[in-house]
């Protein structure tokens, strides 16, 4: 997708104009003459279109507008036109026209700030994401025709400048979505790290630990999960030092289960294919690092990815096995399908042990129970730090990635005590399944301020209502944490 910022719309194929609730044409648009705007208002009055967010109305271009067609795009309430509202409108404009046959879509936001114009371009990049690499017989009319979006702005230079960091974030979200979309026969731990190595070209430092190195470090918990797979487990360590020299980094840790069969505690066949995206946490952390490095964020930051495949096999770990984690704590593995926490136990311990970070945030498609608790639009946030809770809560609404803070009550900690080891990898039955998972992780944080974001609910979307997020891989967490870092931890 090509995004261009231009000072005037010129002769447009499709010209998109913003309309607010109540059928109010936004701004002056292309300095519409009265007859033209009168014709547009008339067209709206003959339809149900009233300017609601995400809706649009296609009309023939009236005389006085140099375009083949006009698309009226709902931008919601006029007094609530923030970043997100402009993003939604621009993305909706793209979704409504992408298969029209037109190659160029022109979106006129010349009455808005150049920063908001940049947001429009950013949103179109996210909206235009497709994972089509394995479609070899696509029908021509199913392939988007729009390949260029021109954003009309009052200040081209300022819009281009504002677009630069946003475009880096878009690159990062698309990078994460590609990782999440790939099937597990293509994206296994070694392939994942090959793709993460691409971040070196942007300026990141990337180290890879294989099974032998992890063995030396005593990561029996992570290695136990991968031992039933023919694919070698990997730990990826991504560093970016854009902040003050010597200042302690902030750290992000991702669950990267490239496929989760459940292991010997095998999952049912129905829907098991979804477990190709059980590496969504690691993809989000890789994407976040991509964003921070790509826009040269002024922060010292480390991203750690625990990458494994959870398979049933003659060599797989068994329910009841006891493994020794890098922390020294022993773990009774009651259910081999509660594997994400076993991966994170060693990844979290390693991260705090080596980097002494100011805080750690892990992202993980950790529990089905979070979907039961919160439904499919909110991720669950578990943290022992009110500061992290506040900063995550602050960033979410700005980028449209929703989350809800969950409790991690100390009273429940005994539910993961084991009679034969220091801890067991699930609670008693299914009660509070997301909470006992978080309590398990907490035992491997060594007191470092920490937040855990359970994204099992939000990593993948079906039947999306958000035009900036097409169905499939969301890349959830990249924008959320990029924004949190930008607003609270840079400079
Ligand atoms: N990867 C799953 C969690 C999951 C479920 C992610 C649905 C996305 C959609 C995780 O490894 C898992 O299997 N968790 C178990 C834990 C249980 C065995 C204690 C679960 O949620 O059932
Ligand atoms: Mn599992
Ligand atoms: Zn899993």
Coordinates of C-alpha atoms and ligand atoms in Angstrom, one line a residue:
X1 CA 0.0 0.0 0.0
X2 CA 1.4 3.3 -1.1
X3 CA 0.5 6.4 1.1
X4 CA 0.9 9.9 -0.4
X5 CA 0.3 13.2 1.2
X6 CA -0.9 15.9 -1.2
X7 CA -2.0 19.5 -1.0
X8 CA -5.0 19.2 -3.2
X9 CA -7.1 16.3 -4.4
X10 CA -6.7 17.1 -8.2
X11 CA -8.7 14.9 -10.4
X12 CA -9.7 12.0 -8.1
X13 CA -11.0 8.5 -8.9
X14 CA -12.8 8.2 -5.6
X15 CA -12.8 11.2 -3.3
X16 CA -13.6 10.3 0.3
X17 CA -15.1 13.1 2.5
X18 CA -15.7 12.9 6.2
X19 CA -19.2 13.4 7.5
X20 CA -20.2 13.8 11.2
X21 CA -23.2 12.4 12.9
X22 CA -26.3 14.3 11.9
X23 CA -25.1 14.4 8.2
X24 CA -22.8 17.3 8.7
X25 CA -20.1 17.5 6.0
X26 CA -16.9 18.0 7.9
X27 CA -14.7 21.0 7.3
X28 CA -14.7 22.7 3.9
X29 CA -13.4 19.6 2.2
X30 CA -12.1 20.6 -1.2
X31 CA -13.7 24.0 -0.8
X32 CA -17.0 22.6 -2.0
X33 CA -19.3 25.1 -3.7
X34 CA -22.8 25.3 -2.4
X35 CA -24.4 23.4 -5.3
X36 CA -22.0 20.5 -4.8
X37 CA -22.4 20.3 -1.0
X38 CA -26.2 20.7 -1.5
X39 CA -26.2 17.7 -3.8
X40 CA -24.2 15.6 -1.3
X41 CA -26.6 16.5 1.6
X42 CA -29.5 15.6 -0.6
X43 CA -27.9 12.2 -1.4
X44 CA -27.5 11.6 2.4
X45 CA -31.1 12.5 3.1
X46 CA -32.2 9.8 0.6
X47 CA -30.3 7.2 2.6
X48 CA -29.9 5.8 6.1
X49 CA -26.3 7.1 6.2
X50 CA -26.1 9.6 9.0
X51 CA -22.3 9.9 9.6
X52 CA -22.0 7.1 12.2
X53 CA -18.4 5.8 12.7
X54 CA -17.4 3.0 10.3
X55 CA -20.4 3.6 7.9
X56 CA -20.1 5.1 4.4
X57 CA -22.2 6.1 1.4
X58 CA -21.1 5.9 -2.2
X59 CA -22.5 8.7 -4.4
X60 CA -22.0 9.9 -7.9
X61 CA -19.8 13.0 -7.9
X62 CA -21.9 16.1 -8.3
X63 CA -20.9 18.9 -10.7
X64 CA -18.2 21.0 -9.1
X65 CA -16.3 18.1 -7.7
X66 CA -13.4 16.8 -9.8
X67 CA -13.8 13.0 -9.1
X68 CA -15.5 10.0 -10.6
X69 CA -17.2 9.2 -7.4
X70 CA -17.6 10.5 -3.9
X71 CA -17.5 8.4 -0.8
X72 CA -19.1 9.9 2.3
X73 CA -17.4 8.4 5.3
X74 CA -18.9 8.5 8.8
X75 CA -16.6 10.1 11.3
X76 CA -18.9 9.9 14.4
X77 CA -19.6 12.8 16.6
X78 CA -17.9 16.1 15.6
X79 CA -16.7 16.9 19.1
X80 CA -15.1 13.5 19.5
X81 CA -12.8 13.6 16.4
X82 CA -9.6 12.2 18.0
X83 CA -6.8 10.1 16.6
X84 CA -8.9 6.9 16.8
X85 CA -12.0 8.4 15.1
X86 CA -9.9 9.6 12.2
X87 CA -8.2 6.2 11.9
X88 CA -11.5 4.4 11.9
X89 CA -12.9 6.7 9.2
X90 CA -9.9 6.4 6.9
X91 CA -9.8 2.6 7.4
X92 CA -13.6 2.4 6.7
X93 CA -13.0 4.5 3.5
X94 CA -10.4 2.0 2.4
X95 CA -12.6 -1.1 3.3
X96 CA -15.6 0.4 1.4
X97 CA -13.6 1.0 -1.8
X98 CA -10.8 -1.6 -1.9
X99 CA -12.6 -3.8 -4.4
X100 CA -14.2 -1.0 -6.4
X101 CA -11.8 -1.2 -9.4
X102 CA -10.3 2.2 -8.6
X103 CA -6.6 2.2 -8.1
X104 CA -6.3 5.4 -6.2
X105 CA -8.4 6.5 -3.2
X106 CA -8.2 10.1 -2.2
X107 CA -9.2 11.0 1.4
X108 CA -9.7 14.7 2.0
X109 CA -8.8 15.7 5.6
X110 CA -7.4 19.1 4.6
X111 CA -9.6 20.7 7.3
X112 CA -7.8 18.7 10.0
X113 CA -4.3 18.9 11.5
X114 CA -1.4 17.3 9.6
X115 CA -1.0 15.0 12.6
X116 CA -4.5 13.7 12.0
X117 CA -3.8 13.4 8.3
X118 CA -0.8 11.2 9.2
X119 CA -3.2 9.1 11.3
X120 CA -5.4 8.5 8.2
X121 CA -2.4 7.2 6.3
X122 CA -1.4 5.0 9.2
X123 CA -4.9 3.5 9.5
X124 CA -5.0 2.6 5.8
X125 CA -1.7 0.7 6.1
X126 CA -3.2 -1.4 8.9
X127 CA -6.6 -1.8 7.2
X128 CA -4.9 -3.0 4.0
X129 CA -3.2 -6.0 5.6
X130 CA -3.9 -9.3 4.0
X131 CA -2.2 -12.7 4.4
X132 CA -2.6 -13.9 0.8
X133 CA 0.8 -15.6 0.2
X134 CA -0.7 -19.1 0.0
X135 CA -3.6 -18.2 -2.3
X136 CA -2.5 -19.3 -5.7
X137 CA -5.9 -19.1 -7.5
X138 CA -7.4 -15.8 -6.4
X139 CA -10.2 -14.5 -8.5
X140 CA -9.3 -11.1 -9.9
X141 CA -12.3 -9.4 -8.4
X142 CA -11.3 -10.6 -4.9
X143 CA -7.9 -8.8 -5.1
X144 CA -8.0 -5.2 -3.8
X145 CA -7.7 -2.8 -6.6
X146 CA -6.8 0.2 -4.5
X147 CA -3.0 0.4 -4.3
X148 CA -2.5 4.0 -3.5
X149 CA -4.2 6.2 -1.0
X150 CA -3.7 10.0 -1.3
X151 CA -4.3 11.9 1.9
X152 CA -5.2 15.6 1.2
X153 CA -3.7 17.8 3.9
X154 CA -3.1 21.5 4.6
X155 CA 0.6 20.9 5.3
X156 CA 2.2 18.1 3.3
X157 CA 5.7 18.4 5.0
X158 CA 4.2 18.3 8.5
X159 CA 2.0 15.3 7.6
X160 CA 4.9 13.4 6.1
X161 CA 7.0 14.1 9.3
X162 CA 4.2 12.9 11.5
X163 CA 3.7 9.8 9.4
X164 CA 7.3 8.6 9.7
X165 CA 7.1 7.2 13.2
X166 CA 3.6 5.9 12.6
X167 CA 4.7 4.1 9.5
X168 CA 7.3 2.4 11.6
X169 CA 4.6 1.2 14.0
X170 CA 2.5 0.0 11.1
X171 CA 5.5 -1.9 9.7
X172 CA 5.8 -3.5 13.2
X173 CA 2.1 -4.4 13.4
X174 CA 2.2 -6.0 10.0
X175 CA 5.4 -7.9 10.9
X176 CA 3.6 -9.3 14.0
X177 CA 0.5 -10.2 12.1
X178 CA 2.6 -12.1 9.5
X179 CA 4.2 -14.1 12.3
X180 CA 0.8 -14.9 13.9
X181 CA -0.8 -15.8 10.5
X182 CA 1.9 -18.3 9.4
X183 CA 1.0 -22.0 9.8
X184 CA 3.1 -24.0 12.2
X185 CA 4.7 -26.1 9.5
X186 CA 6.3 -22.9 8.2
X187 CA 6.8 -20.9 11.4
X188 CA 8.5 -23.1 14.0
X189 CA 11.0 -21.8 16.6
X190 CA 14.1 -21.7 14.3
X191 CA 12.1 -20.0 11.5
X192 CA 10.7 -17.5 14.1
X193 CA 14.2 -16.5 15.2
X194 CA 15.4 -16.2 11.5
X195 CA 12.7 -13.6 11.1
X196 CA 13.5 -11.9 14.3
X197 CA 17.1 -11.6 13.1
X198 CA 15.8 -9.2 10.5
X199 CA 15.6 -6.6 13.3
X200 CA 19.4 -6.4 13.2
X201 CA 19.1 -4.5 9.9
X202 CA 17.1 -1.9 11.7
X203 CA 19.7 -1.5 14.5
X204 CA 18.6 -4.0 17.2
X205 CA 21.0 -6.5 18.8
X206 CA 19.6 -10.0 18.5
X207 CA 21.0 -13.1 20.3
X208 CA 19.7 -16.6 20.0
X209 CA 20.0 -19.3 22.6
X210 CA 19.5 -22.9 21.5
X211 CA 18.7 -26.0 23.6
X212 CA 22.3 -26.6 24.6
X213 CA 22.7 -23.0 26.0
X214 CA 19.4 -23.2 27.8
X215 CA 20.4 -26.5 29.3
X216 CA 23.5 -24.9 30.7
X217 CA 21.4 -22.1 32.2
X218 CA 19.1 -24.7 33.9
X219 CA 15.9 -23.9 32.0
X220 CA 14.3 -27.3 32.6
X221 CA 10.8 -25.8 32.6
X222 CA 11.0 -24.3 29.1
X223 CA 12.9 -27.2 27.7
X224 CA 10.4 -29.7 29.1
X225 CA 7.7 -28.2 27.0
X226 CA 9.7 -28.5 23.8
X227 CA 11.2 -32.0 24.4
X228 CA 8.4 -33.8 22.5
X229 CA 9.0 -31.8 19.4
X230 CA 11.5 -32.5 16.6
X231 CA 11.8 -28.7 16.3
X232 CA 14.6 -27.2 18.5
X233 CA 13.4 -24.8 21.2
X234 CA 14.9 -21.3 21.0
X235 CA 15.2 -18.2 23.2
X236 CA 15.5 -14.9 21.3
X237 CA 16.9 -11.9 23.1
X238 CA 16.4 -8.5 21.3
X239 CA 18.0 -5.4 22.7
X240 CA 17.6 -1.8 21.8
X241 CA 19.5 0.9 23.6
X242 CA 18.0 4.2 22.5
X243 CA 18.0 5.7 26.0
X244 CA 20.6 6.9 28.5
X245 CA 23.8 4.9 28.6
X246 CA 23.9 2.5 31.5
X247 CA 20.3 3.1 32.5
X248 CA 18.4 -0.1 33.4
X249 CA 16.2 -1.3 30.6
X250 CA 12.5 -2.0 30.6
X251 CA 11.7 -5.6 29.5
X252 CA 9.0 -7.4 27.5
X253 CA 8.7 -11.2 27.5
X254 CA 6.6 -13.2 25.0
X255 CA 5.0 -16.7 25.0
X256 CA 6.0 -18.2 21.7
X257 CA 4.4 -21.6 21.5
X258 CA 4.6 -22.1 17.7
X259 CA 2.0 -24.9 18.0
X260 CA 0.1 -26.1 21.1
X261 CA -1.3 -29.5 20.7
X262 CA -1.6 -29.7 24.5
X263 CA 1.2 -32.3 24.5
X264 CA 0.3 -35.6 26.2
X265 CA -2.7 -33.8 27.8
X266 CA -3.8 -33.6 24.2
X267 CA -6.4 -31.0 23.1
X268 CA -9.6 -32.0 21.3
X269 CA -9.4 -31.9 17.5
X270 CA -12.0 -29.3 17.1
X271 CA -10.4 -25.9 16.7
X272 CA -6.9 -27.2 17.4
X273 CA -5.7 -25.4 14.2
X274 CA -6.1 -22.2 16.1
X275 CA -3.1 -23.1 18.2
X276 CA -0.8 -22.0 15.4
X277 CA -1.3 -18.5 16.9
X278 CA -0.2 -19.6 20.4
X279 CA 2.9 -17.6 19.7
X280 CA 0.9 -14.3 19.6
X281 CA 2.7 -13.0 22.7
X282 CA 6.1 -13.6 21.2
X283 CA 4.9 -12.0 17.9
X284 CA 3.7 -8.9 19.9
X285 CA 7.0 -8.5 21.7
X286 CA 8.9 -9.0 18.4
X287 CA 6.6 -6.4 16.8
X288 CA 6.9 -4.0 19.7
X289 CA 10.7 -4.2 19.4
X290 CA 10.4 -3.6 15.6
X291 CA 8.3 -0.5 16.4
X292 CA 10.7 0.9 19.0
X293 CA 13.8 0.3 16.9
X294 CA 12.1 1.4 13.7
X295 CA 11.2 4.8 15.2
X296 CA 14.4 5.0 17.2
X297 CA 12.6 5.3 20.5
X298 CA 14.6 7.0 23.3
X299 CA 14.5 4.1 25.7
X300 CA 16.6 1.1 26.7
X301 CA 14.6 -2.0 26.2
X302 CA 14.9 -5.7 25.9
X303 CA 12.5 -8.3 24.4
X304 CA 12.8 -11.9 25.3
X305 CA 10.9 -14.6 23.4
X306 CA 10.5 -18.2 24.6
X307 CA 9.9 -20.3 21.5
X308 CA 8.8 -23.9 21.6
X309 CA 6.5 -26.4 20.0
X310 CA 4.2 -28.4 22.4
X311 CA 3.8 -31.9 20.9
X312 CA 2.8 -35.4 22.1
X313 CA 5.6 -37.9 21.4
X314 CA 7.5 -40.8 22.9
X315 CA 9.9 -38.2 24.3
X316 CA 7.3 -35.7 25.4
X317 CA 6.9 -34.8 29.1
X318 CA 4.2 -36.6 31.0
X319 CA 1.6 -35.3 33.4
X320 CA 3.1 -35.7 36.9
X321 CA 6.7 -35.0 35.7
X322 CA 8.7 -32.7 37.9
X323 CA 11.0 -30.3 36.2
X324 CA 13.6 -27.9 37.7
X325 CA 13.4 -24.3 36.5
X326 CA 16.2 -21.8 36.1
X327 CA 15.1 -20.1 39.3
X328 CA 15.8 -23.4 41.1
X329 CA 12.1 -23.9 41.9
X330 CA 10.8 -27.3 41.0
X331 CA 7.5 -27.6 39.2
X332 CA 5.0 -30.5 39.1
X333 CA 3.6 -30.6 35.6
X334 CA 0.1 -31.7 36.2
X335 CA -1.2 -30.8 32.8
X336 CA 1.1 -30.6 29.8
X337 CA -1.4 -28.2 28.1
X338 CA -0.6 -25.6 30.7
X339 CA 2.7 -25.1 28.9
X340 CA 2.8 -21.4 28.3
X341 CA 3.5 -20.6 32.0
X342 CA 6.3 -23.2 31.9
X343 CA 7.9 -21.4 29.0
X344 CA 7.4 -18.0 30.6
X345 CA 8.7 -19.2 34.0
X346 CA 12.3 -19.6 32.6
X347 CA 12.0 -16.6 30.2
X348 CA 10.9 -14.3 33.0
X349 CA 13.5 -15.5 35.4
X350 CA 16.3 -15.2 32.8
X351 CA 15.2 -11.7 31.9
X352 CA 15.3 -10.3 35.4
X353 CA 18.4 -12.2 36.3
X354 CA 20.4 -11.0 33.3
X355 CA 19.0 -7.5 32.7
X356 CA 17.9 -6.2 36.2
X357 CA 15.0 -4.4 34.4
X358 CA 12.9 -1.6 35.8
X359 CA 9.9 -3.7 35.1
X360 CA 8.9 -6.7 33.0
X361 CA 5.7 -7.1 31.0
X362 CA 4.8 -10.4 29.5
X363 CA 2.3 -11.1 26.8
X364 CA 0.8 -14.5 26.3
X365 CA -2.1 -16.4 24.8
X366 CA -2.1 -18.1 28.2
X367 CA -5.6 -19.3 29.1
X368 CA -8.9 -20.1 27.6
X369 CA -10.4 -18.9 30.9
X370 CA -9.6 -15.3 30.0
X371 CA -12.1 -15.6 27.1
X372 CA -14.7 -16.9 29.6
X373 CA -13.9 -13.9 31.9
X374 CA -13.7 -11.0 29.5
X375 CA -15.1 -12.1 26.2
X376 CA -13.2 -11.5 22.9
X377 CA -12.5 -7.8 23.0
X378 CA -10.6 -7.3 26.2
X379 CA -7.2 -8.7 27.2
X380 CA -6.6 -9.4 30.9
X381 CA -4.0 -7.4 32.8
X382 CA -2.5 -8.9 35.9
X383 CA 0.0 -6.8 37.7
X384 CA 1.6 -6.1 41.1
X385 CA 2.3 -2.6 40.1
X386 CA -0.4 0.2 40.1
X387 CA 1.9 2.3 37.9
X388 CA 2.0 -0.3 35.2
X389 CA -1.7 -0.9 35.5
X390 CA -2.4 2.9 35.1
X391 CA 0.0 3.2 32.2
X392 CA -1.5 0.3 30.3
X393 CA -5.0 1.5 31.0
X394 CA -4.0 5.0 29.7
X395 CA -2.6 3.7 26.4
X396 CA -5.4 1.3 25.5
X397 CA -8.1 3.8 24.5
X398 CA -5.7 5.9 22.5
X399 CA -4.9 3.0 20.2
X400 CA -8.0 1.0 20.4
X401 CA -6.5 -2.0 22.1
X402 CA -8.8 -2.8 25.1
X403 CA -7.8 -4.4 28.3
X404 CA -9.2 -4.9 31.8
X405 CA -7.3 -5.3 35.1
X406 CA -7.8 -8.6 36.8
X407 CA -7.0 -9.4 40.5
X408 CA -4.1 -11.6 41.6
X409 CA -5.2 -12.3 45.2
X410 CA -2.6 -13.7 47.5
X411 CA -5.3 -16.0 49.0
X412 CA -5.3 -18.0 45.8
X413 CA -1.6 -18.6 45.7
X414 CA -1.9 -21.8 47.8
X415 CA -3.9 -23.3 45.0
X416 CA -0.7 -23.8 43.0
X417 CA 1.2 -25.4 45.9
X418 CA 2.2 -29.0 45.1
X419 CA 2.7 -31.8 47.6
X420 CA 5.8 -33.0 45.8
X421 CA 7.4 -29.9 44.3
X422 CA 7.6 -26.2 45.0
X423 CA 4.7 -25.3 42.6
X424 CA 2.3 -27.0 40.3
X425 CA 1.3 -25.8 36.9
X426 CA -2.4 -25.5 37.4
X427 CA -4.9 -24.7 40.1
X428 CA -7.5 -27.0 41.6
X429 CA -9.9 -27.5 38.8
X430 CA -10.9 -24.7 36.5
X431 CA -11.8 -22.0 39.1
X432 CA -10.0 -18.7 38.4
X433 CA -7.9 -20.4 35.7
X434 CA -6.4 -17.1 34.4
X435 CA -5.7 -16.0 37.9
X436 CA -3.9 -19.1 39.0
X437 CA -1.9 -18.9 35.8
X438 CA -0.9 -15.3 36.6
X439 CA 0.0 -16.4 40.2
X440 CA 2.2 -19.1 38.8
X441 CA 4.1 -16.5 36.6
X442 CA 4.5 -14.2 39.6
X443 CA 6.5 -16.8 41.4
X444 CA 9.2 -16.4 38.7
X445 CA 9.4 -12.6 38.7
X446 CA 11.7 -12.4 41.8
X447 CA 9.9 -9.3 43.1
X448 CA 10.6 -7.2 40.0
X449 CA 7.6 -4.9 39.1
X450 CA 5.7 -7.0 36.6
X451 CA 2.6 -7.1 34.5
X452 CA 1.1 -10.1 32.6
X453 CA -1.2 -9.5 29.7
X454 CA -3.3 -12.5 28.8
X455 CA -4.1 -12.0 25.1
X456 CA -5.8 -15.4 24.4
X457 CA -8.9 -13.3 23.9
X458 CA -7.5 -10.7 21.5
X459 CA -4.7 -12.1 19.5
X460 CA -7.0 -13.3 16.7
X461 CA -10.3 -11.9 15.4
X462 CA -13.1 -13.4 13.5
X463 CA -15.9 -11.2 12.1
X464 CA -14.0 -8.0 12.9
X465 CA -16.0 -4.8 13.5
X466 CA -12.9 -2.6 13.4
X467 CA -11.9 -1.5 9.9
X468 CA -8.2 -1.1 10.9
X469 CA -8.1 -4.7 12.0
X470 CA -9.1 -7.2 9.3
X471 CA -10.1 -10.7 10.3
X472 CA -7.3 -12.9 11.4
X473 CA -4.1 -11.9 13.2
X474 CA -4.5 -8.7 15.2
X475 CA -1.0 -7.9 16.3
X476 CA -2.5 -7.0 19.6
X477 CA -0.1 -5.5 22.0
X478 CA 2.2 -3.8 19.5
X479 CA 0.4 -0.5 19.4
X480 CA -0.7 -0.7 23.1
X481 CA 2.8 -1.1 24.5
X482 CA 4.5 1.2 21.9
X483 CA 2.1 3.9 23.0
X484 CA 2.7 3.1 26.7
X485 CA 6.5 3.4 26.2
X486 CA 6.1 6.6 24.1
X487 CA 3.9 8.3 26.7
X488 CA 5.7 7.2 29.9
X489 CA 9.1 5.8 29.4
X490 CA 11.0 7.7 26.7
X491 CA 13.4 10.6 27.0
Ligands
LIG1 N1 -2.7 -21.8 24.5 C1 -3.7 -22.2 25.5 C2 -4.7 -21.1 25.8 C3 -5.6 -20.7 24.7 C4 -6.9 -21.2 24.6 C5 -5.2 -19.7 23.9 C6 -7.7 -20.8 23.7 C7 -6.1 -19.2 22.9 C8 -7.3 -19.8 22.8 C9 -2.9 -22.7 26.7 O1 -1.7 -23.2 26.6 C10 -3.8 -23.7 27.4 O2 -4.0 -24.7 26.8 N2 -4.3 -23.4 28.6 C11 -5.1 -24.3 29.3 C12 -4.7 -24.3 30.7 C13 -5.3 -25.4 31.6 C14 -4.8 -26.8 31.0 C15 -4.9 -25.2 33.0 C16 -6.6 -23.8 29.1 O3 -6.8 -22.6 29.1 O4 -7.5 -24.7 29.1
LIG2 MN1 -1.8 -25.3 26.2
LIG3 ZN1 -0.7 -22.6 24.9

